[in-house]
Each structure stands twice: as structure tokens, then as C-alpha cells.
C-alpha positions as CSV (number, residue, x, y, z in Angstrom):
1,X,83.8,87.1,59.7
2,X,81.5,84.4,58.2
3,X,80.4,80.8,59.2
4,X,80.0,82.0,63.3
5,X,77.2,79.8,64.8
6,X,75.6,83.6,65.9
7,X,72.8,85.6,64.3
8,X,73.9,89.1,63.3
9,X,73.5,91.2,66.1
10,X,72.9,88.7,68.7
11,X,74.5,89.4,72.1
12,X,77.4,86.9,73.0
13,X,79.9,87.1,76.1
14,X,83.4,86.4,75.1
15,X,85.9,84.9,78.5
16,X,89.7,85.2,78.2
17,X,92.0,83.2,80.4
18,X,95.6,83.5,81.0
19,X,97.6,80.5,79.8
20,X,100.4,81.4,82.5
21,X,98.1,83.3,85.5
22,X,100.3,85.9,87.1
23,X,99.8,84.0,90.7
24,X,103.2,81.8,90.1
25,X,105.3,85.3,90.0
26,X,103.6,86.3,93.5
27,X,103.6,82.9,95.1
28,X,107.8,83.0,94.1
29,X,108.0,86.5,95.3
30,X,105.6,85.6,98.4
31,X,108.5,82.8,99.0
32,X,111.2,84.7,98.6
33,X,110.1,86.9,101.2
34,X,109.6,84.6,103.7
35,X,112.8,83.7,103.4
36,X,114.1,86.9,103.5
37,X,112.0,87.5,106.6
38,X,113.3,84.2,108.4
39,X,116.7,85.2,107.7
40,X,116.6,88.8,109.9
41,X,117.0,87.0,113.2
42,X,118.9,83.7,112.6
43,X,121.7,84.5,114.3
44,X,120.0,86.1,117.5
45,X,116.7,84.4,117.7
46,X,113.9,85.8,119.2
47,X,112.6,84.2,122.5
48,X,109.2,83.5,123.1
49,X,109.2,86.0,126.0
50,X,110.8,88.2,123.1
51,X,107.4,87.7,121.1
52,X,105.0,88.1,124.2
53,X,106.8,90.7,125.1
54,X,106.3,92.5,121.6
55,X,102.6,91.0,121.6
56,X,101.7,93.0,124.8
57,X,103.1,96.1,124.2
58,X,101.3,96.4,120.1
59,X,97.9,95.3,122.7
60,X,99.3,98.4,124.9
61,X,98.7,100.3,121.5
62,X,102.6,101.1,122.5
């Protein structure tokens, strides 16, 4: 290569970025499962005793 604004052996750092980061495949996949997730107990709920309930016995180590 000729015409770089370098000297011949001199020490540069070269940076390459994405165009397209891989972040929007999580942040759909990270949706997707979220919705998936809300979707387990639509048709029987859980009740906030339900949750406390839960929440006490993981504090239980049970």
C-alpha cells in the first residue's frame, strides 16, 4: 500500500464497528420472550398472595 499518512513501521490501532450491532436480534429475542413468558398464566393469573406466597418460600431456601 502506498500514499498512507504513516511512517513505515510506525505503530497504528485499527477500530472496526458493526454497521448492524448484533443487540437488535437480542432485544427482538429478549421481546419475544417476554411475551412468551406473560402468556404462561393468562388464563389463570397469578394472585398477589400467589407471588408472596412463592416469594417466601424461595426466602425459606424451600
Amino acid at each position: 500500500m502506498s500514499n498512507l499518512p504513516f511512517s513505515p513501521g510506525q505503530q497504528v490501532e485499527i477500530i472496526i464497528i458493526a454497521e448492524n450491532p448484533p443487540t437488535e436480534n437480542l432485544t427482538s429475542r429478549f421481546k419475544k420472550l417476554l411475551k412468551e413468558t406473560q402468556a404462561l398464566h393468562e388464563e389463570s393469573p397469578l394472585s398477589e398472595e400467589d407471588i408472596q406466597t412463592e416469594i417466601d418460600a424461595y426466602r425459606r431456601g424451600e
